[in-house]
């Protein structure tokens, strides 16, 4: 055989494969729409179906929000209803959870989850994008019988159509009393003598809001400029090294290891922080009060069991169990009395059962005006 | 004086091995720390890396008491096993083709294999995510498997290839002389001799898969692998069981490798194959040869 | 060779190449395409040839890019200095323990990246004995700290990518023909000279391979900066991760990733042009 003939026959597989791949891709490009990955499903809203509570249930939640042990709430629920529960603690920040799940929610899928727990503003965002199912009040008798009055009609879901509160909490200052007992206000955190020994949360609606409160600005009514001013102050503190780090949940580590003297953090984290000198303080100017909500996403399998779970956790005894373990603020009436009867000193705690007086200066989790612009400025501070 | 100079001489001659030991110790420091602190008592069950509360073995006895952790570890092991099998098979085939055969597009193929190794994981993870988003492909175990096989292939090829290059072809030629077909030769001579290289490549692929965090973070959807689980809990206090399981995993793998090595040594001794002659250390230790002034 | 036999290499290469093309090359195309879109999550990302994404993404983050170069570069140099003697020792002085030592080098991989880095975070925490020692040695200012500084991030990068430097160096060193060094000595050169003029140049391909395999992944890393660093240590990897997962600004994230990829591709291609891909893998290109 002559060389040229054999050369022509040898079509390198590489070339063939590349051509095949490119045609596949071009074909897809032709089929795929111009706009991709966004837009949401707003328009039709699904209502979660109720029914007999059985089968399998997958729940996503934040870590440390329930007692997962053999005597914990999950086990109790399984025993009471026969449902087998897959409880996953894979939410560490509203944004990154949303980011991970968004492509699937966009397709109407929930990745197998029937229920998860996100903050107010995230629930609102998801609902606006059409990612959540609505739940009928008639299916949630225990919930609405026991729900605290001040949580029945929040601004983001006035009729409680798609969210049921899980736990609430406050964002304030954790202080290592053996090292910096005099810290009482967010302004104290900017004191140069604590340089490099202070951390703050990376949540837009918490850290800048606290800074605004400390300057006498009301975050609920602040303009975009005022938000940006607070962010600038934080940026300067970050650059000078005053703020050691911006953290998510992991400020607890630094407190435990003794790397910091104070941190902006959440009221219920006592069960996580292994530092007996650490104590949570309400800033003199007020805190950020927030709550997390159970929601049912689109594409959730076994919504009946999810609804059953919601009802179950609103039984006062069960809610008391949860509060005892988690040490956050319960949305259920009557928990304080039950804990008193059990002789738990949590019943006296202002952190778990804050009075109106205690939280008089607190604000909620407010979304700033001109969100994109403000958020971008904030993200720039976070990424150095 | 003589003792001192003798000691100094010994030090100089053995500087390199001593350094090697120190360097290896440096590499193993975190592992030691992890193992030690898996025995530390912590009141709240969260890792503190401090021994102020004393020692305990309770976390070893309750090592499997966290269902999520167990599930994450099992997922990782399953993923790593599958990814290793697939990538080792594919990679070995590629290595054989690259070393033993002539063909066009060799340079392009080489390039394609080498570039993923040098690409930052962020870029690989992010680009895969872009593709999956675009195709509206659900993220989960499948996407993880795809990604893990992808980044392992290159490493497998490199390892097997370097083993193939140093291969003694005379054995294969002898087999051919004795009438074996290429396929039989491959099966009975090449493959067994190649086995250590393939094993090493598989081990590397397995390690890379178990270890991977960045790419998995982008493409896991809701599947939780061991590194992803650790990342999640690391923010809220790592349960000590994580250390325990990590130590166990390491110990198991170490034992497996040691057994393989020991078998190899035995095999060599039994087959009366001479081990490589140890090359004489010359550079950079100062030579004792006289130097003309 | 028969016609069928000629096809054998293609069958062998096929699956692997296909996999790499489908899941490495094609995603790069998608990333490039995503980079040309603009929009937000709520409005969807419309394809409108948004070339401005490329320079925009760069201009907003030059500080992190420069910082990443600095961190990754320093870590690579340190890794080279640590790894070269180690690889040399394993290749020539290890004897029976060679495989064991190599295993010890890869061993850290078996404990997952995160746990290793978190372990370092503890070892270097403000109140740890290690830091106290460093303070007495004046390597760290008396009231200073190691964590949340550039030093900690560089140390983390060096440690985590050390195996990527050791292995190519070792692969190359193993092939070094010591007789050449002997010959140099016989010709009256000192050990240092022999090293500089014979060993070093011969092992240069291994060095370059190791440098590339270490610098490039380190450049894109973000874990070390996140765990060991503080404000002001963010690397470009952190930015990309934040853009993708937190801000969901896919177009800018894709543009930035794409540019990073292009830069690396350029560097690698230039190197391969000069040295051949065989050198990348630590040996000479076969001429079979």
mmCIF file with all atom_site columns, C-alpha atoms in Angstrom, chain A residues 266-384:
data_model
loop_
_atom_site.group_PDB
_atom_site.id
_atom_site.type_symbol
_atom_site.label_atom_id
_atom_site.label_alt_id
_atom_site.label_comp_id
_atom_site.label_asym_id
_atom_site.label_entity_id
_atom_site.label_seq_id
_atom_site.pdbx_PDB_ins_code
_atom_site.Cartn_x
_atom_site.Cartn_y
_atom_site.Cartn_z
_atom_site.occupancy
_atom_site.B_iso_or_equiv
_atom_site.pdbx_formal_charge
_atom_site.auth_seq_id
_atom_site.auth_comp_id
_atom_site.auth_asym_id
_atom_site.auth_atom_id
_atom_site.pdbx_PDB_model_num
ATOM 1   C CA . UNK A 1 266 ? -25.624 34.808 67.420 1.00 0.00 ? 266 UNK A CA 1
ATOM 2   C CA . UNK A 1 267 ? -27.348 34.554 70.755 1.00 0.00 ? 267 UNK A CA 1
ATOM 3   C CA . UNK A 1 268 ? -27.943 30.847 70.886 1.00 0.00 ? 268 UNK A CA 1
ATOM 4   C CA . UNK A 1 269 ? -24.440 29.606 70.168 1.00 0.00 ? 269 UNK A CA 1
ATOM 5   C CA . UNK A 1 270 ? -23.553 28.894 73.785 1.00 0.00 ? 270 UNK A CA 1
ATOM 6   C CA . UNK A 1 271 ? -23.908 25.203 73.082 1.00 0.00 ? 271 UNK A CA 1
ATOM 7   C CA . UNK A 1 272 ? -21.210 25.426 70.450 1.00 0.00 ? 272 UNK A CA 1
ATOM 8   C CA . UNK A 1 273 ? -18.626 27.638 72.094 1.00 0.00 ? 273 UNK A CA 1
ATOM 9   C CA . UNK A 1 274 ? -16.263 25.734 74.341 1.00 0.00 ? 274 UNK A CA 1
ATOM 10  C CA . UNK A 1 275 ? -15.092 28.758 76.263 1.00 0.00 ? 275 UNK A CA 1
ATOM 11  C CA . UNK A 1 276 ? -16.527 29.223 79.718 1.00 0.00 ? 276 UNK A CA 1
ATOM 12  C CA . UNK A 1 277 ? -15.557 32.881 79.771 1.00 0.00 ? 277 UNK A CA 1
ATOM 13  C CA . UNK A 1 278 ? -17.534 33.763 76.686 1.00 0.00 ? 278 UNK A CA 1
ATOM 14  C CA . UNK A 1 279 ? -20.854 35.475 77.086 1.00 0.00 ? 279 UNK A CA 1
ATOM 15  C CA . UNK A 1 280 ? -23.372 36.965 74.685 1.00 0.00 ? 280 UNK A CA 1
ATOM 16  C CA . UNK A 1 281 ? -24.233 40.608 75.203 1.00 0.00 ? 281 UNK A CA 1
ATOM 17  C CA . UNK A 1 282 ? -27.000 42.765 73.853 1.00 0.00 ? 282 UNK A CA 1
ATOM 18  C CA . UNK A 1 283 ? -25.269 45.826 72.366 1.00 0.00 ? 283 UNK A CA 1
ATOM 19  C CA . UNK A 1 284 ? -26.321 49.027 74.122 1.00 0.00 ? 284 UNK A CA 1
ATOM 20  C CA . UNK A 1 285 ? -27.699 50.395 70.897 1.00 0.00 ? 285 UNK A CA 1
ATOM 21  C CA . UNK A 1 286 ? -29.734 47.319 70.086 1.00 0.00 ? 286 UNK A CA 1
ATOM 22  C CA . UNK A 1 287 ? -29.394 44.085 68.150 1.00 0.00 ? 287 UNK A CA 1
ATOM 23  C CA . UNK A 1 288 ? -30.650 42.501 64.969 1.00 0.00 ? 288 UNK A CA 1
ATOM 24  C CA . UNK A 1 289 ? -33.499 40.158 65.677 1.00 0.00 ? 289 UNK A CA 1
ATOM 25  C CA . UNK A 1 290 ? -34.169 37.515 63.088 1.00 0.00 ? 290 UNK A CA 1
ATOM 26  C CA . UNK A 1 291 ? -36.031 34.314 62.609 1.00 0.00 ? 291 UNK A CA 1
ATOM 27  C CA . UNK A 1 292 ? -35.570 31.294 60.437 1.00 0.00 ? 292 UNK A CA 1
ATOM 28  C CA . UNK A 1 293 ? -38.419 29.668 58.626 1.00 0.00 ? 293 UNK A CA 1
ATOM 29  C CA . UNK A 1 294 ? -39.408 26.234 57.519 1.00 0.00 ? 294 UNK A CA 1
ATOM 30  C CA . UNK A 1 295 ? -40.398 26.255 53.881 1.00 0.00 ? 295 UNK A CA 1
ATOM 31  C CA . UNK A 1 296 ? -41.493 23.606 51.417 1.00 0.00 ? 296 UNK A CA 1
ATOM 32  C CA . UNK A 1 297 ? -39.782 23.888 48.043 1.00 0.00 ? 297 UNK A CA 1
ATOM 33  C CA . UNK A 1 298 ? -41.211 23.103 44.654 1.00 0.00 ? 298 UNK A CA 1
ATOM 34  C CA . UNK A 1 299 ? -40.720 19.512 43.632 1.00 0.00 ? 299 UNK A CA 1
ATOM 35  C CA . UNK A 1 300 ? -40.722 18.382 47.247 1.00 0.00 ? 300 UNK A CA 1
ATOM 36  C CA . UNK A 1 301 ? -41.568 14.731 47.617 1.00 0.00 ? 301 UNK A CA 1
ATOM 37  C CA . UNK A 1 302 ? -43.917 13.733 50.403 1.00 0.00 ? 302 UNK A CA 1
ATOM 38  C CA . UNK A 1 303 ? -45.219 17.171 51.337 1.00 0.00 ? 303 UNK A CA 1
ATOM 39  C CA . UNK A 1 304 ? -47.699 15.462 53.654 1.00 0.00 ? 304 UNK A CA 1
ATOM 40  C CA . UNK A 1 305 ? -44.882 14.320 55.902 1.00 0.00 ? 305 UNK A CA 1
ATOM 41  C CA . UNK A 1 306 ? -43.318 17.797 55.784 1.00 0.00 ? 306 UNK A CA 1
ATOM 42  C CA . UNK A 1 307 ? -46.598 19.280 56.951 1.00 0.00 ? 307 UNK A CA 1
ATOM 43  C CA . UNK A 1 308 ? -46.757 16.629 59.646 1.00 0.00 ? 308 UNK A CA 1
ATOM 44  C CA . UNK A 1 309 ? -43.276 17.602 60.778 1.00 0.00 ? 309 UNK A CA 1
ATOM 45  C CA . UNK A 1 310 ? -44.298 21.246 61.041 1.00 0.00 ? 310 UNK A CA 1
ATOM 46  C CA . UNK A 1 311 ? -47.266 20.362 63.205 1.00 0.00 ? 311 UNK A CA 1
ATOM 47  C CA . UNK A 1 312 ? -45.180 18.036 65.324 1.00 0.00 ? 312 UNK A CA 1
ATOM 48  C CA . UNK A 1 313 ? -42.547 20.619 66.176 1.00 0.00 ? 313 UNK A CA 1
ATOM 49  C CA . UNK A 1 314 ? -45.213 23.056 67.301 1.00 0.00 ? 314 UNK A CA 1
ATOM 50  C CA . UNK A 1 315 ? -46.396 20.808 70.097 1.00 0.00 ? 315 UNK A CA 1
ATOM 51  C CA . UNK A 1 316 ? -45.332 22.733 73.177 1.00 0.00 ? 316 UNK A CA 1
ATOM 52  C CA . UNK A 1 317 ? -43.550 19.757 74.744 1.00 0.00 ? 317 UNK A CA 1
ATOM 53  C CA . UNK A 1 318 ? -41.584 19.076 71.577 1.00 0.00 ? 318 UNK A CA 1
ATOM 54  C CA . UNK A 1 319 ? -40.822 22.767 71.129 1.00 0.00 ? 319 UNK A CA 1
ATOM 55  C CA . UNK A 1 320 ? -39.527 22.856 74.684 1.00 0.00 ? 320 UNK A CA 1
ATOM 56  C CA . UNK A 1 321 ? -37.210 19.938 73.914 1.00 0.00 ? 321 UNK A CA 1
ATOM 57  C CA . UNK A 1 322 ? -35.846 21.766 70.923 1.00 0.00 ? 322 UNK A CA 1
ATOM 58  C CA . UNK A 1 323 ? -35.298 24.970 72.851 1.00 0.00 ? 323 UNK A CA 1
ATOM 59  C CA . UNK A 1 324 ? -33.541 23.144 75.631 1.00 0.00 ? 324 UNK A CA 1
ATOM 60  C CA . UNK A 1 325 ? -31.050 21.760 73.195 1.00 0.00 ? 325 UNK A CA 1
ATOM 61  C CA . UNK A 1 326 ? -30.688 24.644 70.818 1.00 0.00 ? 326 UNK A CA 1
ATOM 62  C CA . UNK A 1 327 ? -31.029 27.623 73.203 1.00 0.00 ? 327 UNK A CA 1
ATOM 63  C CA . UNK A 1 328 ? -32.599 29.869 70.605 1.00 0.00 ? 328 UNK A CA 1
ATOM 64  C CA . UNK A 1 329 ? -35.919 31.693 70.732 1.00 0.00 ? 329 UNK A CA 1
ATOM 65  C CA . UNK A 1 330 ? -38.913 29.465 70.230 1.00 0.00 ? 330 UNK A CA 1
ATOM 66  C CA . UNK A 1 331 ? -41.916 30.619 68.181 1.00 0.00 ? 331 UNK A CA 1
ATOM 67  C CA . UNK A 1 332 ? -44.213 28.379 70.193 1.00 0.00 ? 332 UNK A CA 1
ATOM 68  C CA . UNK A 1 333 ? -46.398 29.601 73.054 1.00 0.00 ? 333 UNK A CA 1
ATOM 69  C CA . UNK A 1 334 ? -46.061 28.002 76.431 1.00 0.00 ? 334 UNK A CA 1
ATOM 70  C CA . UNK A 1 335 ? -42.475 26.818 76.135 1.00 0.00 ? 335 UNK A CA 1
ATOM 71  C CA . UNK A 1 336 ? -41.274 29.043 78.951 1.00 0.00 ? 336 UNK A CA 1
ATOM 72  C CA . UNK A 1 337 ? -43.799 27.586 81.363 1.00 0.00 ? 337 UNK A CA 1
ATOM 73  C CA . UNK A 1 338 ? -42.844 24.051 80.443 1.00 0.00 ? 338 UNK A CA 1
ATOM 74  C CA . UNK A 1 339 ? -39.178 24.769 80.984 1.00 0.00 ? 339 UNK A CA 1
ATOM 75  C CA . UNK A 1 340 ? -39.939 26.349 84.332 1.00 0.00 ? 340 UNK A CA 1
ATOM 76  C CA . UNK A 1 341 ? -41.748 23.194 85.341 1.00 0.00 ? 341 UNK A CA 1
ATOM 77  C CA . UNK A 1 342 ? -38.758 21.144 84.239 1.00 0.00 ? 342 UNK A CA 1
ATOM 78  C CA . UNK A 1 343 ? -36.570 23.279 86.457 1.00 0.00 ? 343 UNK A CA 1
ATOM 79  C CA . UNK A 1 344 ? -34.403 24.432 83.619 1.00 0.00 ? 344 UNK A CA 1
ATOM 80  C CA . UNK A 1 345 ? -32.571 27.696 84.175 1.00 0.00 ? 345 UNK A CA 1
ATOM 81  C CA . UNK A 1 346 ? -33.108 28.528 80.540 1.00 0.00 ? 346 UNK A CA 1
ATOM 82  C CA . UNK A 1 347 ? -36.556 29.690 81.603 1.00 0.00 ? 347 UNK A CA 1
ATOM 83  C CA . UNK A 1 348 ? -34.909 32.658 83.299 1.00 0.00 ? 348 UNK A CA 1
ATOM 84  C CA . UNK A 1 349 ? -32.640 33.432 80.399 1.00 0.00 ? 349 UNK A CA 1
ATOM 85  C CA . UNK A 1 350 ? -33.201 36.715 78.650 1.00 0.00 ? 350 UNK A CA 1
ATOM 86  C CA . UNK A 1 351 ? -31.506 35.324 75.629 1.00 0.00 ? 351 UNK A CA 1
ATOM 87  C CA . UNK A 1 352 ? -33.955 32.496 75.157 1.00 0.00 ? 352 UNK A CA 1
ATOM 88  C CA . UNK A 1 353 ? -37.025 34.387 76.322 1.00 0.00 ? 353 UNK A CA 1
ATOM 89  C CA . UNK A 1 354 ? -36.224 38.006 75.696 1.00 0.00 ? 354 UNK A CA 1
ATOM 90  C CA . UNK A 1 355 ? -38.648 40.522 77.052 1.00 0.00 ? 355 UNK A CA 1
ATOM 91  C CA . UNK A 1 356 ? -40.003 43.404 75.014 1.00 0.00 ? 356 UNK A CA 1
ATOM 92  C CA . UNK A 1 357 ? -37.898 45.678 77.152 1.00 0.00 ? 357 UNK A CA 1
ATOM 93  C CA . UNK A 1 358 ? -34.760 43.729 76.379 1.00 0.00 ? 358 UNK A CA 1
ATOM 94  C CA . UNK A 1 359 ? -35.206 43.969 72.647 1.00 0.00 ? 359 UNK A CA 1
ATOM 95  C CA . UNK A 1 360 ? -36.729 47.413 72.471 1.00 0.00 ? 360 UNK A CA 1
ATOM 96  C CA . UNK A 1 361 ? -33.950 48.792 70.276 1.00 0.00 ? 361 UNK A CA 1
ATOM 97  C CA . UNK A 1 362 ? -33.620 45.783 68.066 1.00 0.00 ? 362 UNK A CA 1
ATOM 98  C CA . UNK A 1 363 ? -34.307 45.819 64.401 1.00 0.00 ? 363 UNK A CA 1
ATOM 99  C CA . UNK A 1 364 ? -35.151 43.013 62.036 1.00 0.00 ? 364 UNK A CA 1
ATOM 100 C CA . UNK A 1 365 ? -33.219 41.727 59.048 1.00 0.00 ? 365 UNK A CA 1
ATOM 101 C CA . UNK A 1 366 ? -33.713 44.570 56.627 1.00 0.00 ? 366 UNK A CA 1
ATOM 102 C CA . UNK A 1 367 ? -32.892 44.472 52.975 1.00 0.00 ? 367 UNK A CA 1
ATOM 103 C CA . UNK A 1 368 ? -31.136 47.637 51.847 1.00 0.00 ? 368 UNK A CA 1
ATOM 104 C CA . UNK A 1 369 ? -32.486 49.732 48.992 1.00 0.00 ? 369 UNK A CA 1
ATOM 105 C CA . UNK A 1 370 ? -30.553 49.397 45.716 1.00 0.00 ? 370 UNK A CA 1
ATOM 106 C CA . UNK A 1 371 ? -29.656 45.913 46.818 1.00 0.00 ? 371 UNK A CA 1
ATOM 107 C CA . UNK A 1 372 ? -27.322 45.045 43.948 1.00 0.00 ? 372 UNK A CA 1
ATOM 108 C CA . UNK A 1 373 ? -25.171 48.109 44.435 1.00 0.00 ? 373 UNK A CA 1
ATOM 109 C CA . UNK A 1 374 ? -24.979 47.778 48.200 1.00 0.00 ? 374 UNK A CA 1
ATOM 110 C CA . UNK A 1 375 ? -24.369 44.050 48.044 1.00 0.00 ? 375 UNK A CA 1
ATOM 111 C CA . UNK A 1 376 ? -21.553 44.480 45.593 1.00 0.00 ? 376 UNK A CA 1
ATOM 112 C CA . UNK A 1 377 ? -19.871 47.018 47.836 1.00 0.00 ? 377 UNK A CA 1
ATOM 113 C CA . UNK A 1 378 ? -20.228 44.633 50.760 1.00 0.00 ? 378 UNK A CA 1
ATOM 114 C CA . UNK A 1 379 ? -18.858 41.662 48.827 1.00 0.00 ? 379 UNK A CA 1
ATOM 115 C CA . UNK A 1 380 ? -15.847 43.747 47.879 1.00 0.00 ? 380 UNK A CA 1
ATOM 116 C CA . UNK A 1 381 ? -15.136 44.317 51.533 1.00 0.00 ? 381 UNK A CA 1
ATOM 117 C CA . UNK A 1 382 ? -15.453 40.605 52.239 1.00 0.00 ? 382 UNK A CA 1
ATOM 118 C CA . UNK A 1 383 ? -13.123 39.528 49.487 1.00 0.00 ? 383 UNK A CA 1
ATOM 119 C CA . UNK A 1 384 ? -10.419 41.933 50.528 1.00 0.00 ? 384 UNK A CA 1
#
